[in-house]
Amino acid sequence: MSFITKTKEGLVHGFFNSSRALLIGTGLLASSVAALAPVAAQAEMVLNRGNGSEPGSLDPQISEDVPSSHVLRDLYEGLVGEEPSGKIVPGEAESWKISEDGLTYTFKIRDDAKWTNGEPVTAGDFVFAWQRAVDPKTGSEYSFLLAPIKNADDITSGKMAPSELGVKAIDDKTLEVDLAGPTPYFLGLLTHSISYPVYKPAVDEFGDQWTRPEHAVTNGAFKLDEWNPQSRIVLSKNDSYWNAGNVKLDKVIYYPTESTTAELKRYRAGELDWTYEVPNDQIKWIRDNMNDEFVVSNYLGVYYYGFNMTKAPFDNAKLREAFSLAINRDILMDKIVTAGEVPAYAYVVPGMTGYDPVYVNFKDMTQKERNEKAYKLYQEAGYSKDNPVTVEIRYNTNDNHKKIAIAIASMWKSVFGAKVNLVNEEFKVFLETRKAKEKTQVFRAGWIGDYNDPNTFLELWKSDSGLNDTGFADPEFDKLMKEASTEQDSEKRMKLLQSAERIFLDANAVAPIYHYVTKHMIKPYVKGWDADGKGHVNVMDHVRSQYLYIEK
């Protein structure tokens, strides 16, 4: 946190103590304080947030990484918002109605919803953004999230024009959405950035430069002041925001720091108030010395290794299964990631509402039994300790990813005698390499659910998904996912999704490794983030800066 003195009317909630100390220091009496309050000098309330890697994009319909999402949640607001607990609340829409058959949603947009340039936010802005999202020309990797909307799949596959999407502006403040089938999680997916409105005149005039600070027009609690790649992104309070009166921070500064070790040093030096995460190998030290500032919370996500199924050697199903079996997840949890992560034997995070977990078939085997089966499969795939396979693990530059890769390479060398090379890349390069499926063999990945439904994990693996970097393609899996998307009986729908996950896990396209927890260092004076009153952030790790404030 940093303070910059400026003149400002009124006191900012949560900052009274610091202001009072300043005034007492100058010798003013209490009565004088009251008299001078309207013009008292105050410091800006600034939050300095660590944000992992450099965001890939600040275009709501293009971005696909977690660091971008953190910034976009501050810059934009969709039809719905979220409380610190993650509970969905009205956002740009003040209300909505759902038809009895669950197929039509009608949203009433606030009269005081405005863009940062003062123009009103209209239903047409959402129509434009959503048609843009599903238009193949836009190149959105997240367009599949809007698949529940009528005609979305046919548009993303090029069979229909974007204008055929099941969304229309009844008038400037009324938006009607027609779905292809009942979608119980529809409001939840509207928290994702792909559903945010964008300002058409800026997109039309500035093309791919419209997200630059000098061109960006946004509608969230903050506006974009500065974006210096690999240095910082500066946001300031948006006074045009409909709920600006309840936003306490004047500025939020996001700092990309790929090295978790470097990020922790910046936090300890007072440069950061909030870290993106912490280095795993320093968790013991943190617990011993800074435990009061260490916040660990459940997280709706899975860390996994993906296998490129389109190229040798992992086009071989037996080899994929062997390499997944030989990962000793218990050792990784005990020695490498030690904040309370849970070994993963499913891809969908267990505990989702109404969904019985589906596990890999070796979950109940001992590691000794797994290793024995793994070597047998390895031999059946044509390899042995005398004829070892050479493979590459690719990961984005990060201390924690590196330590995990070193440990897994050692396991594969021990069980198979495999020759394992490690390759790290800068995040943007890494994502492009994965998508190309030309160089990758084994790659590090993680997936964070966008809403509380197993669909958010499984839809990634449809054969036409833009984020399917393994090349997994199974017609029966696609068929089950399509049937689930229109099934109105909730229990039957979950059964269809379970069958789909069974197919996916049996293919060993990925090796689930652990289910996440979030690990942040948070200064004691940062308030407003406690989701459950017990010192946890919400399970989605959606921490909107509009609720945060500084109290010293």
PDB file of N, CA, C and O in Angstrom, residues 57 59-65 132-147 156 192-194 431-437 447 450 456 459-469:
ATOM      1  N   SER A  57      -4.364 -10.349 -22.208  1.00  0.00           N
ATOM      2  CA  SER A  57      -5.198  -9.381 -22.916  1.00  0.00           C
ATOM      3  C   SER A  57      -6.158  -8.738 -21.924  1.00  0.00           C
ATOM      4  O   SER A  57      -6.554  -9.364 -20.944  1.00  0.00           O
ATOM      5  N   ASP A  59      -8.991  -7.464 -23.251  1.00  0.00           N
ATOM      6  CA  ASP A  59     -10.215  -7.500 -24.045  1.00  0.00           C
ATOM      7  C   ASP A  59     -11.106  -8.582 -23.438  1.00  0.00           C
ATOM      8  O   ASP A  59     -10.743  -9.755 -23.427  1.00  0.00           O
ATOM      9  N   PRO A  60     -12.296  -8.217 -22.906  1.00  0.00           N
ATOM     10  CA  PRO A  60     -13.126  -9.213 -22.209  1.00  0.00           C
ATOM     11  C   PRO A  60     -13.459 -10.444 -23.047  1.00  0.00           C
ATOM     12  O   PRO A  60     -13.626 -11.533 -22.515  1.00  0.00           O
ATOM     13  N   GLN A  61     -13.593 -10.259 -24.367  1.00  0.00           N
ATOM     14  CA  GLN A  61     -13.953 -11.404 -25.205  1.00  0.00           C
ATOM     15  C   GLN A  61     -12.728 -12.193 -25.683  1.00  0.00           C
ATOM     16  O   GLN A  61     -12.877 -13.245 -26.312  1.00  0.00           O
ATOM     17  N   ILE A  62     -11.539 -11.709 -25.397  1.00  0.00           N
ATOM     18  CA  ILE A  62     -10.321 -12.387 -25.854  1.00  0.00           C
ATOM     19  C   ILE A  62      -9.545 -13.019 -24.706  1.00  0.00           C
ATOM     20  O   ILE A  62      -8.941 -14.077 -24.860  1.00  0.00           O
ATOM     21  N   SER A  63      -9.554 -12.400 -23.539  1.00  0.00           N
ATOM     22  CA  SER A  63      -8.698 -12.851 -22.444  1.00  0.00           C
ATOM     23  C   SER A  63      -9.052 -14.279 -22.037  1.00  0.00           C
ATOM     24  O   SER A  63     -10.193 -14.721 -22.168  1.00  0.00           O
ATOM     25  N   GLU A  64      -8.052 -14.995 -21.522  1.00  0.00           N
ATOM     26  CA  GLU A  64      -8.285 -16.385 -21.134  1.00  0.00           C
ATOM     27  C   GLU A  64      -7.483 -16.786 -19.907  1.00  0.00           C
ATOM     28  O   GLU A  64      -7.535 -17.928 -19.482  1.00  0.00           O
ATOM     29  N   ASP A  65      -6.712 -15.881 -19.310  1.00  0.00           N
ATOM     30  CA  ASP A  65      -5.863 -16.258 -18.185  1.00  0.00           C
ATOM     31  C   ASP A  65      -6.360 -15.599 -16.901  1.00  0.00           C
ATOM     32  O   ASP A  65      -7.070 -14.588 -16.919  1.00  0.00           O
ATOM     33  N   ARG A 132     -20.136 -10.487 -30.795  1.00  0.00           N
ATOM     34  CA  ARG A 132     -18.686 -10.424 -31.043  1.00  0.00           C
ATOM     35  C   ARG A 132     -17.992 -11.652 -30.459  1.00  0.00           C
ATOM     36  O   ARG A 132     -17.067 -12.205 -31.059  1.00  0.00           O
ATOM     37  N   ALA A 133     -18.426 -12.083 -29.270  1.00  0.00           N
ATOM     38  CA  ALA A 133     -17.783 -13.210 -28.602  1.00  0.00           C
ATOM     39  C   ALA A 133     -17.911 -14.503 -29.392  1.00  0.00           C
ATOM     40  O   ALA A 133     -16.981 -15.315 -29.421  1.00  0.00           O
ATOM     41  N   VAL A 134     -19.074 -14.713 -30.019  1.00  0.00           N
ATOM     42  CA  VAL A 134     -19.286 -15.980 -30.738  1.00  0.00           C
ATOM     43  C   VAL A 134     -18.903 -15.891 -32.211  1.00  0.00           C
ATOM     44  O   VAL A 134     -18.913 -16.907 -32.916  1.00  0.00           O
ATOM     45  N   ASP A 135     -18.565 -14.709 -32.684  1.00  0.00           N
ATOM     46  CA  ASP A 135     -18.147 -14.543 -34.081  1.00  0.00           C
ATOM     47  C   ASP A 135     -16.777 -15.195 -34.279  1.00  0.00           C
ATOM     48  O   ASP A 135     -15.798 -14.795 -33.635  1.00  0.00           O
ATOM     49  N   PRO A 136     -16.656 -16.188 -35.142  1.00  0.00           N
ATOM     50  CA  PRO A 136     -15.348 -16.832 -35.350  1.00  0.00           C
ATOM     51  C   PRO A 136     -14.245 -15.844 -35.715  1.00  0.00           C
ATOM     52  O   PRO A 136     -13.068 -16.086 -35.427  1.00  0.00           O
ATOM     53  N   LYS A 137     -14.614 -14.703 -36.326  1.00  0.00           N
ATOM     54  CA  LYS A 137     -13.596 -13.712 -36.715  1.00  0.00           C
ATOM     55  C   LYS A 137     -12.901 -13.101 -35.490  1.00  0.00           C
ATOM     56  O   LYS A 137     -11.774 -12.629 -35.592  1.00  0.00           O
ATOM     57  N   THR A 138     -13.595 -13.097 -34.349  1.00  0.00           N
ATOM     58  CA  THR A 138     -13.000 -12.513 -33.141  1.00  0.00           C
ATOM     59  C   THR A 138     -11.891 -13.400 -32.588  1.00  0.00           C
ATOM     60  O   THR A 138     -10.919 -12.917 -32.006  1.00  0.00           O
ATOM     61  N   GLY A 139     -12.053 -14.702 -32.762  1.00  0.00           N
ATOM     62  CA  GLY A 139     -11.013 -15.619 -32.290  1.00  0.00           C
ATOM     63  C   GLY A 139     -11.032 -15.849 -30.797  1.00  0.00           C
ATOM     64  O   GLY A 139      -9.992 -16.145 -30.199  1.00  0.00           O
ATOM     65  N   SER A 140     -12.202 -15.745 -30.169  1.00  0.00           N
ATOM     66  CA  SER A 140     -12.287 -15.971 -28.730  1.00  0.00           C
ATOM     67  C   SER A 140     -12.158 -17.453 -28.404  1.00  0.00           C
ATOM     68  O   SER A 140     -12.869 -18.287 -28.965  1.00  0.00           O
ATOM     69  N   GLU A 141     -11.243 -17.776 -27.492  1.00  0.00           N
ATOM     70  CA  GLU A 141     -11.090 -19.164 -27.062  1.00  0.00           C
ATOM     71  C   GLU A 141     -12.143 -19.536 -26.035  1.00  0.00           C
ATOM     72  O   GLU A 141     -12.262 -20.696 -25.652  1.00  0.00           O
ATOM     73  N   TYR A 142     -12.881 -18.554 -25.545  1.00  0.00           N
ATOM     74  CA  TYR A 142     -13.870 -18.805 -24.504  1.00  0.00           C
ATOM     75  C   TYR A 142     -15.294 -18.735 -25.047  1.00  0.00           C
ATOM     76  O   TYR A 142     -16.252 -18.724 -24.270  1.00  0.00           O
ATOM     77  N   SER A 143     -15.464 -18.708 -26.362  1.00  0.00           N
ATOM     78  CA  SER A 143     -16.803 -18.577 -26.933  1.00  0.00           C
ATOM     79  C   SER A 143     -17.703 -19.738 -26.519  1.00  0.00           C
ATOM     80  O   SER A 143     -18.923 -19.588 -26.458  1.00  0.00           O
ATOM     81  N   PHE A 144     -17.096 -20.874 -26.188  1.00  0.00           N
ATOM     82  CA  PHE A 144     -17.912 -22.037 -25.798  1.00  0.00           C
ATOM     83  C   PHE A 144     -18.718 -21.763 -24.534  1.00  0.00           C
ATOM     84  O   PHE A 144     -19.728 -22.429 -24.289  1.00  0.00           O
ATOM     85  N   LEU A 145     -18.293 -20.781 -23.737  1.00  0.00           N
ATOM     86  CA  LEU A 145     -19.054 -20.476 -22.519  1.00  0.00           C
ATOM     87  C   LEU A 145     -20.465 -19.981 -22.836  1.00  0.00           C
ATOM     88  O   LEU A 145     -21.373 -20.121 -22.031  1.00  0.00           O
ATOM     89  N   LEU A 146     -20.633 -19.388 -24.012  1.00  0.00           N
ATOM     90  CA  LEU A 146     -21.947 -18.871 -24.391  1.00  0.00           C
ATOM     91  C   LEU A 146     -22.761 -19.894 -25.167  1.00  0.00           C
ATOM     92  O   LEU A 146     -23.833 -19.568 -25.700  1.00  0.00           O
ATOM     93  N   ALA A 147     -22.273 -21.134 -25.213  1.00  0.00           N
ATOM     94  CA  ALA A 147     -22.961 -22.189 -25.955  1.00  0.00           C
ATOM     95  C   ALA A 147     -24.410 -22.403 -25.520  1.00  0.00           C
ATOM     96  O   ALA A 147     -25.247 -22.799 -26.342  1.00  0.00           O
ATOM     97  N   THR A 156     -20.533 -20.241 -33.815  1.00  0.00           N
ATOM     98  CA  THR A 156     -19.083 -20.438 -33.609  1.00  0.00           C
ATOM     99  C   THR A 156     -18.506 -21.425 -34.620  1.00  0.00           C
ATOM    100  O   THR A 156     -17.325 -21.375 -34.936  1.00  0.00           O
ATOM    101  N   HIS A 192     -18.403 -14.325 -15.881  1.00  0.00           N
ATOM    102  CA  HIS A 192     -17.172 -14.419 -16.671  1.00  0.00           C
ATOM    103  C   HIS A 192     -17.015 -13.219 -17.601  1.00  0.00           C
ATOM    104  O   HIS A 192     -18.003 -12.686 -18.117  1.00  0.00           O
ATOM    105  N   SER A 193     -15.771 -12.863 -17.850  1.00  0.00           N
ATOM    106  CA  SER A 193     -15.511 -11.653 -18.643  1.00  0.00           C
ATOM    107  C   SER A 193     -16.069 -11.716 -20.053  1.00  0.00           C
ATOM    108  O   SER A 193     -16.365 -10.676 -20.643  1.00  0.00           O
ATOM    109  N   ILE A 194     -16.222 -12.919 -20.612  1.00  0.00           N
ATOM    110  CA  ILE A 194     -16.714 -12.972 -21.997  1.00  0.00           C
ATOM    111  C   ILE A 194     -18.117 -12.390 -22.116  1.00  0.00           C
ATOM    112  O   ILE A 194     -18.534 -11.962 -23.194  1.00  0.00           O
ATOM    113  N   LEU A 431       1.372 -20.448 -23.790  1.00  0.00           N
ATOM    114  CA  LEU A 431      -0.011 -20.700 -24.216  1.00  0.00           C
ATOM    115  C   LEU A 431      -0.091 -20.946 -25.718  1.00  0.00           C
ATOM    116  O   LEU A 431      -0.825 -21.833 -26.176  1.00  0.00           O
ATOM    117  N   GLU A 432       0.662 -20.168 -26.480  1.00  0.00           N
ATOM    118  CA  GLU A 432       0.642 -20.352 -27.932  1.00  0.00           C
ATOM    119  C   GLU A 432       1.249 -21.692 -28.326  1.00  0.00           C
ATOM    120  O   GLU A 432       0.759 -22.361 -29.242  1.00  0.00           O
ATOM    121  N   THR A 433       2.312 -22.098 -27.636  1.00  0.00           N
ATOM    122  CA  THR A 433       2.933 -23.388 -27.935  1.00  0.00           C
ATOM    123  C   THR A 433       1.952 -24.525 -27.667  1.00  0.00           C
ATOM    124  O   THR A 433       1.840 -25.480 -28.450  1.00  0.00           O
ATOM    125  N   ARG A 434       1.248 -24.446 -26.559  1.00  0.00           N
ATOM    126  CA  ARG A 434       0.266 -25.477 -26.224  1.00  0.00           C
ATOM    127  C   ARG A 434      -0.815 -25.580 -27.290  1.00  0.00           C
ATOM    128  O   ARG A 434      -1.184 -26.675 -27.719  1.00  0.00           O
ATOM    129  N   LYS A 435      -1.318 -24.430 -27.709  1.00  0.00           N
ATOM    130  CA  LYS A 435      -2.401 -24.435 -28.694  1.00  0.00           C
ATOM    131  C   LYS A 435      -1.968 -25.046 -30.012  1.00  0.00           C
ATOM    132  O   LYS A 435      -2.734 -25.734 -30.684  1.00  0.00           O
ATOM    133  N   ALA A 436      -0.729 -24.782 -30.392  1.00  0.00           N
ATOM    134  CA  ALA A 436      -0.228 -25.252 -31.689  1.00  0.00           C
ATOM    135  C   ALA A 436      -0.126 -26.777 -31.737  1.00  0.00           C
ATOM    136  O   ALA A 436      -0.235 -27.379 -32.823  1.00  0.00           O
ATOM    137  N   LYS A 437       0.103 -27.415 -30.588  1.00  0.00           N
ATOM    138  CA  LYS A 437       0.219 -28.884 -30.501  1.00  0.00           C
ATOM    139  C   LYS A 437       1.305 -29.429 -31.428  1.00  0.00           C
ATOM    140  O   LYS A 437       1.198 -30.557 -31.926  1.00  0.00           O
ATOM    141  N   TRP A 447      -6.942 -25.616 -14.330  1.00  0.00           N
ATOM    142  CA  TRP A 447      -8.234 -25.092 -14.759  1.00  0.00           C
ATOM    143  C   TRP A 447      -9.039 -24.692 -13.538  1.00  0.00           C
ATOM    144  O   TRP A 447      -9.196 -25.479 -12.605  1.00  0.00           O
ATOM    145  N   ASP A 450     -15.472 -21.808 -13.718  1.00  0.00           N
ATOM    146  CA  ASP A 450     -16.068 -20.483 -13.876  1.00  0.00           C
ATOM    147  C   ASP A 450     -17.408 -20.373 -13.156  1.00  0.00           C
ATOM    148  O   ASP A 450     -17.936 -19.275 -12.994  1.00  0.00           O
ATOM    149  N   THR A 456     -18.436 -26.731 -16.252  1.00  0.00           N
ATOM    150  CA  THR A 456     -17.341 -25.769 -16.395  1.00  0.00           C
ATOM    151  C   THR A 456     -15.988 -26.469 -16.527  1.00  0.00           C
ATOM    152  O   THR A 456     -15.032 -25.889 -17.045  1.00  0.00           O
ATOM    153  N   GLU A 459     -16.635 -29.136 -20.367  1.00  0.00           N
ATOM    154  CA  GLU A 459     -16.828 -28.574 -21.700  1.00  0.00           C
ATOM    155  C   GLU A 459     -15.504 -28.209 -22.373  1.00  0.00           C
ATOM    156  O   GLU A 459     -15.419 -28.063 -23.579  1.00  0.00           O
ATOM    157  N   LEU A 460     -14.475 -28.108 -21.544  1.00  0.00           N
ATOM    158  CA  LEU A 460     -13.137 -27.818 -22.076  1.00  0.00           C
ATOM    159  C   LEU A 460     -12.675 -28.877 -23.069  1.00  0.00           C
ATOM    160  O   LEU A 460     -11.866 -28.615 -23.948  1.00  0.00           O
ATOM    161  N   TRP A 461     -13.196 -30.104 -22.910  1.00  0.00           N
ATOM    162  CA  TRP A 461     -12.654 -31.237 -23.662  1.00  0.00           C
ATOM    163  C   TRP A 461     -13.527 -31.669 -24.819  1.00  0.00           C
ATOM    164  O   TRP A 461     -13.306 -32.746 -25.386  1.00  0.00           O
ATOM    165  N   LYS A 462     -14.514 -30.826 -25.174  1.00  0.00           N
ATOM    166  CA  LYS A 462     -15.254 -31.109 -26.399  1.00  0.00           C
ATOM    167  C   LYS A 462     -14.278 -30.956 -27.564  1.00  0.00           C
ATOM    168  O   LYS A 462     -13.341 -30.149 -27.525  1.00  0.00           O
ATOM    169  N   SER A 463     -14.484 -31.736 -28.596  1.00  0.00           N
ATOM    170  CA  SER A 463     -13.505 -31.771 -29.685  1.00  0.00           C
ATOM    171  C   SER A 463     -13.333 -30.420 -30.363  1.00  0.00           C
ATOM    172  O   SER A 463     -12.285 -30.146 -30.955  1.00  0.00           O
ATOM    173  N   ASP A 464     -14.355 -29.532 -30.283  1.00  0.00           N
ATOM    174  CA  ASP A 464     -14.234 -28.233 -30.933  1.00  0.00           C
ATOM    175  C   ASP A 464     -13.880 -27.115 -29.962  1.00  0.00           C
ATOM    176  O   ASP A 464     -13.933 -25.943 -30.316  1.00  0.00           O
ATOM    177  N   SER A 465     -13.508 -27.454 -28.721  1.00  0.00           N
ATOM    178  CA  SER A 465     -13.151 -26.427 -27.749  1.00  0.00           C
ATOM    179  C   SER A 465     -11.813 -25.781 -28.107  1.00  0.00           C
ATOM    180  O   SER A 465     -10.834 -26.479 -28.386  1.00  0.00           O
ATOM    181  N   GLY A 466     -11.787 -24.474 -28.040  1.00  0.00           N
ATOM    182  CA  GLY A 466     -10.556 -23.756 -28.361  1.00  0.00           C
ATOM    183  C   GLY A 466      -9.476 -23.915 -27.312  1.00  0.00           C
ATOM    184  O   GLY A 466      -8.327 -23.543 -27.531  1.00  0.00           O
ATOM    185  N   LEU A 467      -9.821 -24.458 -26.141  1.00  0.00           N
ATOM    186  CA  LEU A 467      -8.845 -24.627 -25.064  1.00  0.00           C
ATOM    187  C   LEU A 467      -8.447 -26.080 -24.875  1.00  0.00           C
ATOM    188  O   LEU A 467      -7.773 -26.426 -23.910  1.00  0.00           O
ATOM    189  N   ASN A 468      -8.875 -26.935 -25.798  1.00  0.00           N
ATOM    190  CA  ASN A 468      -8.538 -28.358 -25.731  1.00  0.00           C
ATOM    191  C   ASN A 468      -7.140 -28.562 -26.307  1.00  0.00           C
ATOM    192  O   ASN A 468      -6.968 -28.847 -27.491  1.00  0.00           O
ATOM    193  N   ASP A 469      -6.128 -28.403 -25.461  1.00  0.00           N
ATOM    194  CA  ASP A 469      -4.742 -28.445 -25.943  1.00  0.00           C
ATOM    195  C   ASP A 469      -4.141 -29.845 -25.955  1.00  0.00           C
ATOM    196  O   ASP A 469      -2.967 -30.011 -26.292  1.00  0.00           O
TER     197      ASP A 469
END
